[in-house]
Coordinates of C-alpha atoms and ligand atoms in Angstrom, one line a residue:
M30 CA -0.3 0.4 0.5
S31 CA 1.6 3.6 -1.0
A32 CA 1.3 6.3 1.7
G33 CA -1.3 7.9 -0.5
A34 CA -3.6 5.3 -0.1
A35 CA -3.7 6.2 3.3
S36 CA -7.6 7.3 4.2
A37 CA -7.3 10.4 6.7
A38 CA -10.3 9.2 8.8
L39 CA -13.6 7.1 9.5
A40 CA -15.1 10.4 10.3
E41 CA -16.0 12.9 7.3
D42 CA -14.3 16.4 8.9
G43 CA -13.4 17.9 12.1
A44 CA -9.5 19.2 12.8
A45 CA -7.2 18.0 15.8
A46 CA -8.2 21.0 17.4
D47 CA -12.0 20.6 18.0
G48 CA -11.6 17.2 19.4
G49 CA -12.8 15.5 16.2
L50 CA -11.1 13.0 13.6
P51 CA -8.5 13.5 12.2
R52 CA -6.0 14.0 15.0
L53 CA -3.1 12.2 13.6
L54 CA -3.5 12.2 9.8
P55 CA -4.1 15.5 7.9
P56 CA -7.3 15.7 5.5
P57 CA -7.2 14.9 2.3
G58 CA -5.1 17.2 0.0
H59 CA -3.0 18.8 3.0
G60 CA 0.6 17.7 2.2
G61 CA 3.2 17.0 5.1
N62 CA 5.1 20.0 4.3
L63 CA 6.2 22.6 7.2
A64 CA 4.1 25.3 6.4
S65 CA 0.9 23.6 6.5
H66 CA 1.7 21.4 9.7
L67 CA 2.7 25.1 11.2
S68 CA -0.7 26.6 10.3
S69 CA -2.9 23.7 11.8
H70 CA -0.5 23.0 14.9
G71 CA 1.8 25.9 15.2
P72 CA 5.3 26.1 16.5
V73 CA 6.5 23.2 19.4
P74 CA 4.8 24.0 22.6
Y75 CA 8.1 23.3 24.2
R76 CA 7.8 23.1 28.4
G77 CA 10.8 25.2 29.1
S78 CA 12.2 22.5 31.5
A79 CA 12.7 18.7 32.0
R80 CA 9.9 16.9 33.6
A81 CA 7.2 19.6 33.2
L82 CA 5.4 17.4 30.1
I83 CA 5.0 14.7 32.1
P84 CA 2.0 15.1 34.4
E85 CA 0.1 16.0 31.5
V86 CA 1.0 12.8 29.6
R87 CA 0.1 11.3 32.7
A88 CA -3.6 13.1 33.1
A89 CA -3.9 11.7 28.9
G90 CA -3.4 8.2 29.9
L91 CA -1.7 8.0 26.3
T92 CA -0.3 4.4 26.2
G93 CA 2.1 3.2 23.7
R94 CA 0.7 2.5 20.1
G95 CA 3.7 0.3 18.7
G96 CA 1.8 -2.9 20.3
A97 CA 1.9 -3.2 23.8
A98 CA 0.0 0.0 24.9
F99 CA 2.5 0.8 27.7
A100 CA 1.7 3.8 29.8
V101 CA 3.8 6.2 28.4
H102 CA 4.1 9.0 31.3
R103 CA 5.9 5.8 33.4
K104 CA 8.9 4.9 30.9
L105 CA 9.2 9.2 31.0
E106 CA 9.5 9.4 34.3
T107 CA 11.9 6.6 34.8
V108 CA 14.1 8.1 31.9
A109 CA 14.0 11.5 33.3
A110 CA 15.3 10.3 36.5
A111 CA 18.8 9.7 34.5
R112 CA 21.9 12.4 34.9
P113 CA 20.6 15.3 32.6
G114 CA 22.0 14.7 29.2
R115 CA 22.6 10.8 29.9
A116 CA 19.3 9.8 28.6
V117 CA 18.8 9.0 24.4
V118 CA 15.4 9.4 23.1
V119 CA 14.3 6.9 19.6
G120 CA 11.7 7.5 17.9
N121 CA 10.6 3.8 16.6
G122 CA 9.3 3.7 13.1
A123 CA 10.9 0.5 12.2
E124 CA 7.7 -0.9 11.5
G125 CA 9.2 -4.6 10.9
E126 CA 5.4 -5.7 11.5
L127 CA 4.5 -6.9 7.0
A128 CA 0.8 -6.1 7.5
S129 CA 1.3 -2.9 9.2
H130 CA 1.6 0.6 7.0
K131 CA 0.7 2.9 9.6
D132 CA 3.5 4.2 10.7
Q133 CA 5.1 4.5 7.1
A134 CA 1.8 6.6 6.2
L135 CA 1.7 8.8 9.4
L136 CA 5.7 9.6 8.5
H137 CA 4.9 10.3 5.0
L138 CA 1.4 12.5 5.6
A139 CA 2.4 13.7 8.6
P140 CA 6.2 14.1 9.7
H141 CA 6.2 17.2 11.8
L142 CA 3.9 15.7 14.4
V143 CA 6.4 12.8 14.8
L144 CA 9.2 15.6 15.1
D145 CA 7.5 17.3 17.3
G146 CA 7.0 14.5 19.5
L147 CA 10.6 13.7 19.7
Q148 CA 11.7 16.8 20.8
L149 CA 9.1 17.4 23.2
A150 CA 9.9 13.6 24.8
A151 CA 13.5 14.6 24.2
E152 CA 13.0 17.9 26.2
A153 CA 10.9 15.8 28.8
V154 CA 13.7 13.5 29.7
G155 CA 16.8 16.0 29.3
A156 CA 18.1 13.7 26.9
G157 CA 21.9 14.1 25.2
R158 CA 20.9 12.2 22.4
V159 CA 17.8 12.1 20.0
A160 CA 17.3 9.5 16.7
L161 CA 14.7 8.4 14.7
Y162 CA 14.6 4.4 13.7
V163 CA 12.9 4.3 10.5
R164 CA 12.3 1.6 8.1
H165 CA 15.2 1.6 5.3
D166 CA 13.6 3.3 2.4
V167 CA 16.0 5.7 0.1
R168 CA 13.3 7.9 -0.5
A169 CA 11.6 8.4 2.5
R170 CA 14.8 9.0 4.2
A171 CA 15.8 11.5 2.0
R172 CA 12.6 13.5 2.5
L173 CA 12.9 13.1 6.3
D174 CA 16.5 14.5 5.9
A175 CA 15.0 17.5 4.6
Q176 CA 12.5 17.8 6.9
L177 CA 14.6 18.1 10.1
S178 CA 17.6 20.1 8.1
E179 CA 14.3 22.7 7.0
R180 CA 13.3 22.4 11.1
Y181 CA 16.6 22.9 12.0
A182 CA 17.2 25.8 10.4
R183 CA 14.2 27.4 11.5
G184 CA 14.7 26.9 15.0
L185 CA 12.4 24.4 15.8
D186 CA 14.5 21.9 16.9
R187 CA 16.7 22.3 20.2
A188 CA 18.0 18.6 19.6
A189 CA 19.7 17.5 16.7
V190 CA 18.2 14.2 15.5
E191 CA 20.0 11.3 14.0
L192 CA 18.2 9.4 11.2
V193 CA 18.9 5.3 12.2
S194 CA 18.1 3.3 9.2
A195 CA 16.1 0.1 10.5
P196 CA 17.0 -3.4 8.5
A197 CA 14.1 -5.0 6.9
R198 CA 13.2 -7.5 9.6
F199 CA 10.3 -8.5 11.2
L200 CA 12.4 -7.9 15.2
A201 CA 14.2 -5.3 13.9
G202 CA 11.7 -2.7 15.9
E203 CA 11.8 -4.9 19.2
E204 CA 13.2 -2.5 21.5
S205 CA 16.3 -4.1 22.4
A206 CA 17.0 -4.7 18.8
L207 CA 16.5 -1.0 18.3
A208 CA 18.7 -0.3 21.7
N209 CA 21.5 -2.9 19.5
L210 CA 21.4 -1.4 16.4
V211 CA 21.4 2.2 17.2
S212 CA 24.4 1.6 19.5
A213 CA 26.5 0.5 16.1
G214 CA 25.4 -3.4 16.9
T215 CA 22.9 -5.2 14.9
A216 CA 19.3 -5.2 15.2
V217 CA 19.1 -8.7 17.3
P218 CA 17.1 -8.5 20.6
R219 CA 18.5 -9.3 24.0
F220 CA 17.7 -10.3 27.2
T221 CA 15.7 -8.2 29.4
P222 CA 16.0 -7.0 32.5
P223 CA 17.3 -4.7 32.1
R224 CA 14.8 -3.2 29.9
V225 CA 16.2 -0.1 27.6
F226 CA 14.8 2.2 30.1
D227 CA 17.5 1.6 32.5
R228 CA 20.1 0.4 29.8
G229 CA 19.5 0.8 26.4
V230 CA 21.5 2.7 23.8
D231 CA 25.3 2.6 24.7
G232 CA 24.1 1.1 27.9
R233 CA 22.3 4.6 28.8
P234 CA 18.9 5.2 30.2
T235 CA 16.5 4.9 26.5
L236 CA 13.4 6.2 25.8
V237 CA 11.9 4.6 23.0
Q238 CA 8.4 5.2 21.8
N239 CA 7.0 4.1 18.4
V240 CA 6.0 7.2 15.9
E241 CA 2.6 7.5 16.5
T242 CA 2.9 7.8 20.4
L243 CA 5.0 10.9 19.8
A244 CA 2.5 12.1 17.5
H245 CA 0.0 11.8 20.1
L246 CA 2.4 13.4 22.6
A247 CA 2.7 16.5 20.3
L248 CA -1.1 16.8 20.6
I249 CA -1.5 16.7 24.1
A250 CA 1.2 19.3 24.4
R251 CA -0.9 21.6 22.7
Y252 CA -4.4 21.0 23.0
G253 CA -4.2 19.1 26.4
P254 CA -5.1 16.0 28.5
G255 CA -8.9 16.5 28.6
W256 CA -9.0 17.3 24.7
F257 CA -7.1 14.2 24.1
R258 CA -9.8 12.3 26.3
G259 CA -12.6 13.5 24.5
L260 CA -12.3 10.3 22.4
G261 CA -11.7 6.8 23.2
T262 CA -12.7 5.4 26.2
P263 CA -11.8 6.2 30.2
D264 CA -9.6 3.3 30.2
E265 CA -8.4 3.3 26.8
P266 CA -8.4 6.9 25.5
G267 CA -7.9 8.6 22.4
T268 CA -7.6 7.3 18.8
M269 CA -5.2 4.6 16.8
L270 CA -4.2 4.8 13.4
C271 CA -5.1 0.7 11.9
T272 CA -4.2 -0.8 8.9
L273 CA -7.1 -2.4 7.2
H274 CA -6.9 -5.2 5.2
R275 CA -10.7 -5.7 3.4
A276 CA -11.4 -9.3 2.2
D277 CA -11.5 -7.9 -1.3
G278 CA -8.2 -7.3 -1.4
S279 CA -7.9 -3.6 -0.8
V280 CA -5.4 -1.9 2.2
N281 CA -5.5 1.7 3.7
V282 CA -4.7 3.3 6.7
A283 CA -7.5 5.2 8.6
E284 CA -7.6 7.0 12.4
A285 CA -10.2 5.4 14.6
I286 CA -11.5 6.0 17.9
I287 CA -10.9 3.6 20.5
G288 CA -13.6 1.8 21.5
T289 CA -15.1 1.8 18.2
P290 CA -17.4 -1.4 17.1
L291 CA -15.3 -3.2 15.0
A292 CA -17.9 -4.7 12.7
G293 CA -18.1 -0.8 10.8
L294 CA -14.1 -1.1 11.2
V295 CA -13.3 -4.1 9.2
D296 CA -16.4 -3.7 6.9
S297 CA -16.0 -6.6 4.8
P298 CA -19.0 -8.9 4.0
G299 CA -17.9 -12.4 3.4
A300 CA -15.1 -12.7 5.6
S301 CA -14.6 -16.1 7.5
A302 CA -12.2 -14.4 10.3
V303 CA -10.2 -11.6 11.2
L304 CA -6.7 -11.6 12.2
I305 CA -6.4 -9.0 14.9
G306 CA -3.0 -7.3 16.1
G307 CA -0.9 -8.7 13.2
Y308 CA 1.8 -11.4 13.0
H309 CA 1.7 -11.9 17.0
G310 CA -1.7 -11.6 17.2
A311 CA -4.5 -13.5 17.1
W312 CA -7.5 -14.6 15.1
V313 CA -11.3 -14.0 15.7
P314 CA -14.2 -15.7 13.5
A315 CA -16.0 -13.3 11.6
D316 CA -18.9 -13.9 13.4
Q317 CA -18.2 -12.1 16.6
L318 CA -17.5 -9.3 15.2
P319 CA -20.9 -7.6 15.9
W320 CA -20.1 -8.1 19.6
L321 CA -16.1 -6.6 19.7
T322 CA -14.9 -3.0 19.7
L323 CA -11.3 -1.7 19.2
S324 CA -10.2 -2.1 22.3
N325 CA -8.1 -4.1 24.8
A326 CA -11.0 -4.6 27.2
S327 CA -13.0 -6.0 24.8
L328 CA -10.5 -8.4 22.6
R329 CA -8.7 -10.0 25.8
P330 CA -11.7 -12.1 26.3
V331 CA -11.6 -13.4 23.0
G332 CA -7.3 -13.7 23.2
A333 CA -7.3 -10.9 21.2
F334 CA -5.3 -7.4 21.9
T335 CA -5.3 -4.2 19.3
G336 CA -1.5 -4.4 19.1
A337 CA -0.2 -1.6 16.5
G338 CA -3.5 -2.1 15.0
V339 CA -4.0 -4.4 12.2
L340 CA -7.2 -5.7 11.1
A341 CA -7.0 -8.3 8.4
A342 CA -10.5 -9.8 7.1
L343 CA -9.7 -13.2 5.5
P344 CA -11.5 -13.5 2.1
A345 CA -14.2 -16.6 2.7
D346 CA -12.2 -18.5 -0.6
R347 CA -8.9 -18.9 1.4
C348 CA -8.0 -21.1 3.5
G349 CA -6.9 -19.6 7.3
L350 CA -5.0 -22.7 7.8
V351 CA -3.1 -22.1 4.4
E352 CA -2.2 -18.4 5.6
S353 CA -1.1 -19.5 9.0
A354 CA 1.1 -21.8 8.0
R355 CA 2.8 -19.5 5.4
V356 CA 2.6 -16.7 8.5
A357 CA 4.2 -19.4 10.8
R358 CA 7.1 -20.0 8.1
Y359 CA 7.9 -16.5 7.9
L360 CA 8.2 -16.4 11.1
A361 CA 10.7 -19.2 11.9
L362 CA 13.1 -17.7 9.3
E363 CA 12.6 -14.2 11.3
S364 CA 14.1 -15.8 14.3
A365 CA 17.0 -14.3 15.6
G366 CA 19.0 -17.7 16.0
Q367 CA 20.3 -16.7 19.6
C368 CA 18.0 -19.0 21.9
G369 CA 17.8 -22.7 21.3
P370 CA 13.5 -22.9 21.8
C371 CA 13.4 -20.5 19.5
L372 CA 15.8 -21.3 16.6
N373 CA 14.7 -25.0 16.7
G374 CA 11.4 -24.9 18.0
L375 CA 10.0 -22.2 15.4
P376 CA 11.2 -24.0 12.6
S377 CA 9.2 -27.4 13.6
I378 CA 6.2 -25.6 14.4
A379 CA 6.6 -24.0 11.2
A380 CA 7.2 -27.3 9.6
A381 CA 3.8 -29.4 11.1
M382 CA 1.8 -26.4 10.5
G383 CA 2.9 -26.2 7.0
Q384 CA 2.3 -30.0 7.1
L385 CA -1.1 -29.3 8.5
A386 CA -2.4 -27.0 5.9
G387 CA -0.9 -29.1 2.9
L388 CA 2.0 -26.7 1.9
T389 CA 4.7 -29.8 2.3
N390 CA 2.2 -33.1 1.7
G391 CA 2.7 -32.3 -2.2
G392 CA -1.1 -31.7 -2.6
G393 CA -1.3 -28.1 -1.5
R394 CA -4.0 -26.4 0.2
G395 CA -4.8 -29.9 2.0
G396 CA -5.0 -31.5 -0.6
G397 CA -2.4 -34.9 -1.2
R398 CA -1.4 -37.0 1.6
R399 CA -2.9 -36.8 4.6
P400 CA -1.1 -34.7 7.5
D401 CA 0.4 -37.2 10.1
P402 CA -2.3 -37.6 12.6
R403 CA -0.4 -36.6 15.4
V404 CA 0.5 -33.3 14.0
L405 CA -2.3 -31.5 16.2
E406 CA -0.5 -33.3 19.6
N407 CA 2.9 -31.9 18.1
L408 CA 1.8 -28.4 17.9
S409 CA 0.3 -28.2 20.8
R410 CA 3.0 -29.8 22.7
W411 CA 6.2 -28.0 20.8
A412 CA 4.3 -24.7 21.6
G413 CA 4.1 -25.2 25.6
L414 CA 7.9 -26.0 24.7
V415 CA 9.1 -22.6 23.0
E416 CA 6.7 -20.4 24.8
G417 CA 8.4 -17.9 27.5
R418 CA 11.9 -19.8 26.8
G419 CA 13.4 -16.8 24.3
A420 CA 15.1 -13.4 25.0
C421 CA 12.7 -11.6 23.0
H422 CA 8.7 -12.3 23.0
H423 CA 8.8 -13.7 19.3
P424 CA 8.4 -17.4 20.0
D425 CA 5.4 -16.3 22.4
G426 CA 4.0 -13.9 19.7
T427 CA 4.1 -16.6 17.3
V428 CA 2.6 -19.3 19.3
R429 CA -0.1 -16.9 20.2
F430 CA -1.1 -16.9 16.6
L431 CA -0.8 -20.1 16.0
R432 CA -2.8 -21.4 18.8
S433 CA -5.9 -19.2 18.3
A434 CA -5.4 -20.5 14.0
L435 CA -5.9 -23.9 15.5
Q436 CA -8.5 -22.7 17.3
V437 CA -10.6 -20.7 15.1
F438 CA -9.8 -22.8 12.2
A439 CA -10.3 -26.0 14.2
A440 CA -13.0 -27.4 11.5
E441 CA -10.7 -26.9 8.9
A442 CA -8.3 -28.5 10.7
R443 CA -10.2 -31.7 10.9
L444 CA -10.9 -31.5 7.4
H445 CA -7.4 -31.3 6.2
L446 CA -6.5 -34.7 8.7
Q447 CA -9.1 -36.1 5.8
G448 CA -6.9 -34.5 3.3
R449 CA -8.9 -32.1 2.3
C450 CA -9.6 -28.4 2.3
T451 CA -12.5 -25.8 2.0
A452 CA -10.5 -22.4 0.1
T453 CA -11.6 -22.6 -3.8
S454 CA -8.6 -19.9 -4.0
G455 CA -5.0 -20.4 -3.4
R456 CA -3.7 -16.8 -3.8
P457 CA -1.5 -15.5 -0.9
F458 CA -3.8 -12.8 1.1
L459 CA -1.4 -11.9 3.7
P460 CA 2.0 -10.0 3.1
I461 CA 4.9 -12.2 3.2
P462 CA 8.0 -11.6 1.7
A463 CA 9.3 -13.0 -1.5
G464 CA 12.6 -14.7 -0.1
P465 CA 14.4 -15.4 3.1
A466 CA 16.3 -12.5 4.4
T467 CA 20.4 -13.0 4.9
D468 CA 22.0 -12.6 8.1
A469 CA 23.6 -9.3 6.5
D470 CA 19.9 -8.3 6.6
W471 CA 20.5 -7.7 10.8
S472 CA 22.5 -4.4 10.6
S473 CA 21.8 -1.5 9.4
P474 CA 21.2 -1.1 5.4
Ligands
FMN30 C1 8.9 -9.0 17.8 C2 8.7 -7.5 18.1 C3 9.1 -6.4 17.2 C4 8.3 -4.9 17.7 N1 8.6 -4.3 16.5 C5 8.1 -2.8 16.6 C6 8.0 -2.0 15.6 O1 8.7 -2.3 14.5 N2 7.7 -0.8 16.0 C7 7.5 -0.4 17.5 O2 7.3 1.0 17.6 N3 7.9 -1.2 18.3 C8 7.9 -2.5 18.1 N4 7.4 -3.8 19.1 C9 7.3 -2.8 20.8 C10 9.2 -2.2 21.1 O3 9.8 -3.3 22.0 C11 8.3 -1.0 22.1 O4 7.9 -1.7 23.2 C12 7.8 0.0 21.3 O5 8.7 0.8 20.2 C13 7.7 0.9 22.2 O6 6.8 1.9 22.2 P1 5.7 2.4 22.1 O7 5.3 2.5 24.1 O8 5.2 3.9 22.1 O9 4.5 1.6 21.6 C14 8.0 -4.9 19.0 C15 8.2 -5.6 19.7 C16 7.8 -6.9 19.6 C17 8.1 -8.0 20.7
SF4_31 S1 13.7 -15.8 21.2 FE1 14.2 -16.1 19.3 S2 13.6 -14.2 18.1 FE2 14.1 -13.9 20.4 S3 15.9 -13.4 20.8 FE3 16.2 -15.2 21.2 S4 16.6 -16.4 19.0 FE4 16.1 -14.2 18.8

């Protein structure tokens, strides 16, 4: 999906200042240039001292939009406790999740909100080093370079910002992998603790925030916590960007109010199931959508969570097991290969899943030879063996995704055990790279 395909909002009108949608993405036709940004939002509202913004962020209830929904004020407080000038702030725009496009869209359509948020976060924690970590793309990087130079020349930025390119790996945006790479290493996760807010880039306390989180922060600094809480739910206030994959194959990025009914958001008649939260997320049967909203409180009971806002409606003519097996194979190849259970366990799980789906038994899409009747039992046992056994959450996220697939597509799995499949199309739906990455791809491009 090109950034140009991003839709500004699900509501028709309203600007950030009046509390309606869109808040983050500018209305169609407004470019991401500095002049239009300044005319909409004015200059960066610096507070003039470290920590001053933190109580406002706490009152707003802002949580991270990179997947884990962690309270932003808690990380700000921890990192701000460092000696002045020692802390590091990194905006995370790696977007390693292949099914997500919202960070690239935001950086394309509203880069100055992200850059404002980066400056305000740096001021709040008294940072001595500031970086923006973005998925590698020559044109996008050149654009950001020019935007940073323009801001610096106009005296908008108090802290110089380094641009760091993220390798195109699923794990590149995991915060310890990010800290390793920005410290001039490779984007490989490390065991925690310590968490990066205690010891991150070059061993310094590091605030890592998703780029969308930074854009919300920039708006809270301007319009206040009450304005921010004007949309969303009391426990999950605000809006979030979602990448919507509709069953007809169209993909777009939309800004949605947290708590919005999912049925209206996904809008995909004929879908059999919806993948929520991306490749570490969970499948939910499409017939449950009328009871669910875009919020963790609503999704948690069905084993799902909003994550970074990926919602993918599986067309009824595709097989959910085949799609899941392809993603499992990709996720196994994306293991950073440091932890035994992950390195050995994920390929075994992916192979078993491939066999169940019919990808590896010669027939394709469940046709051909029947899978080993013990395949479900093996999958369940092996999943238990890798869970919680990695330096990072990659094995846990992969297992969550596969368990939900086996549950939601249980009837299909029984057919596959008999060598049958209900799918009428083998065309891949969820995005997967054409070929495996190489070891060199763990470094900055
Ligand atoms: C496997 C994995 C991949 C991740 N990839 C990203 C990513 O691409 N972008 C991102 O912002 N956060 C990513 N995260 C979450 C980060 O580790 C971190 O929590 C986040 O950047 C913090 O920002 P936030 O609190 O503003 O969400 C990933 C986490 C995991 C476990
Ligand atoms: S759990 Fe897997 S992906 Fe995470 S660091 Fe260990 S080997 Fe790498």
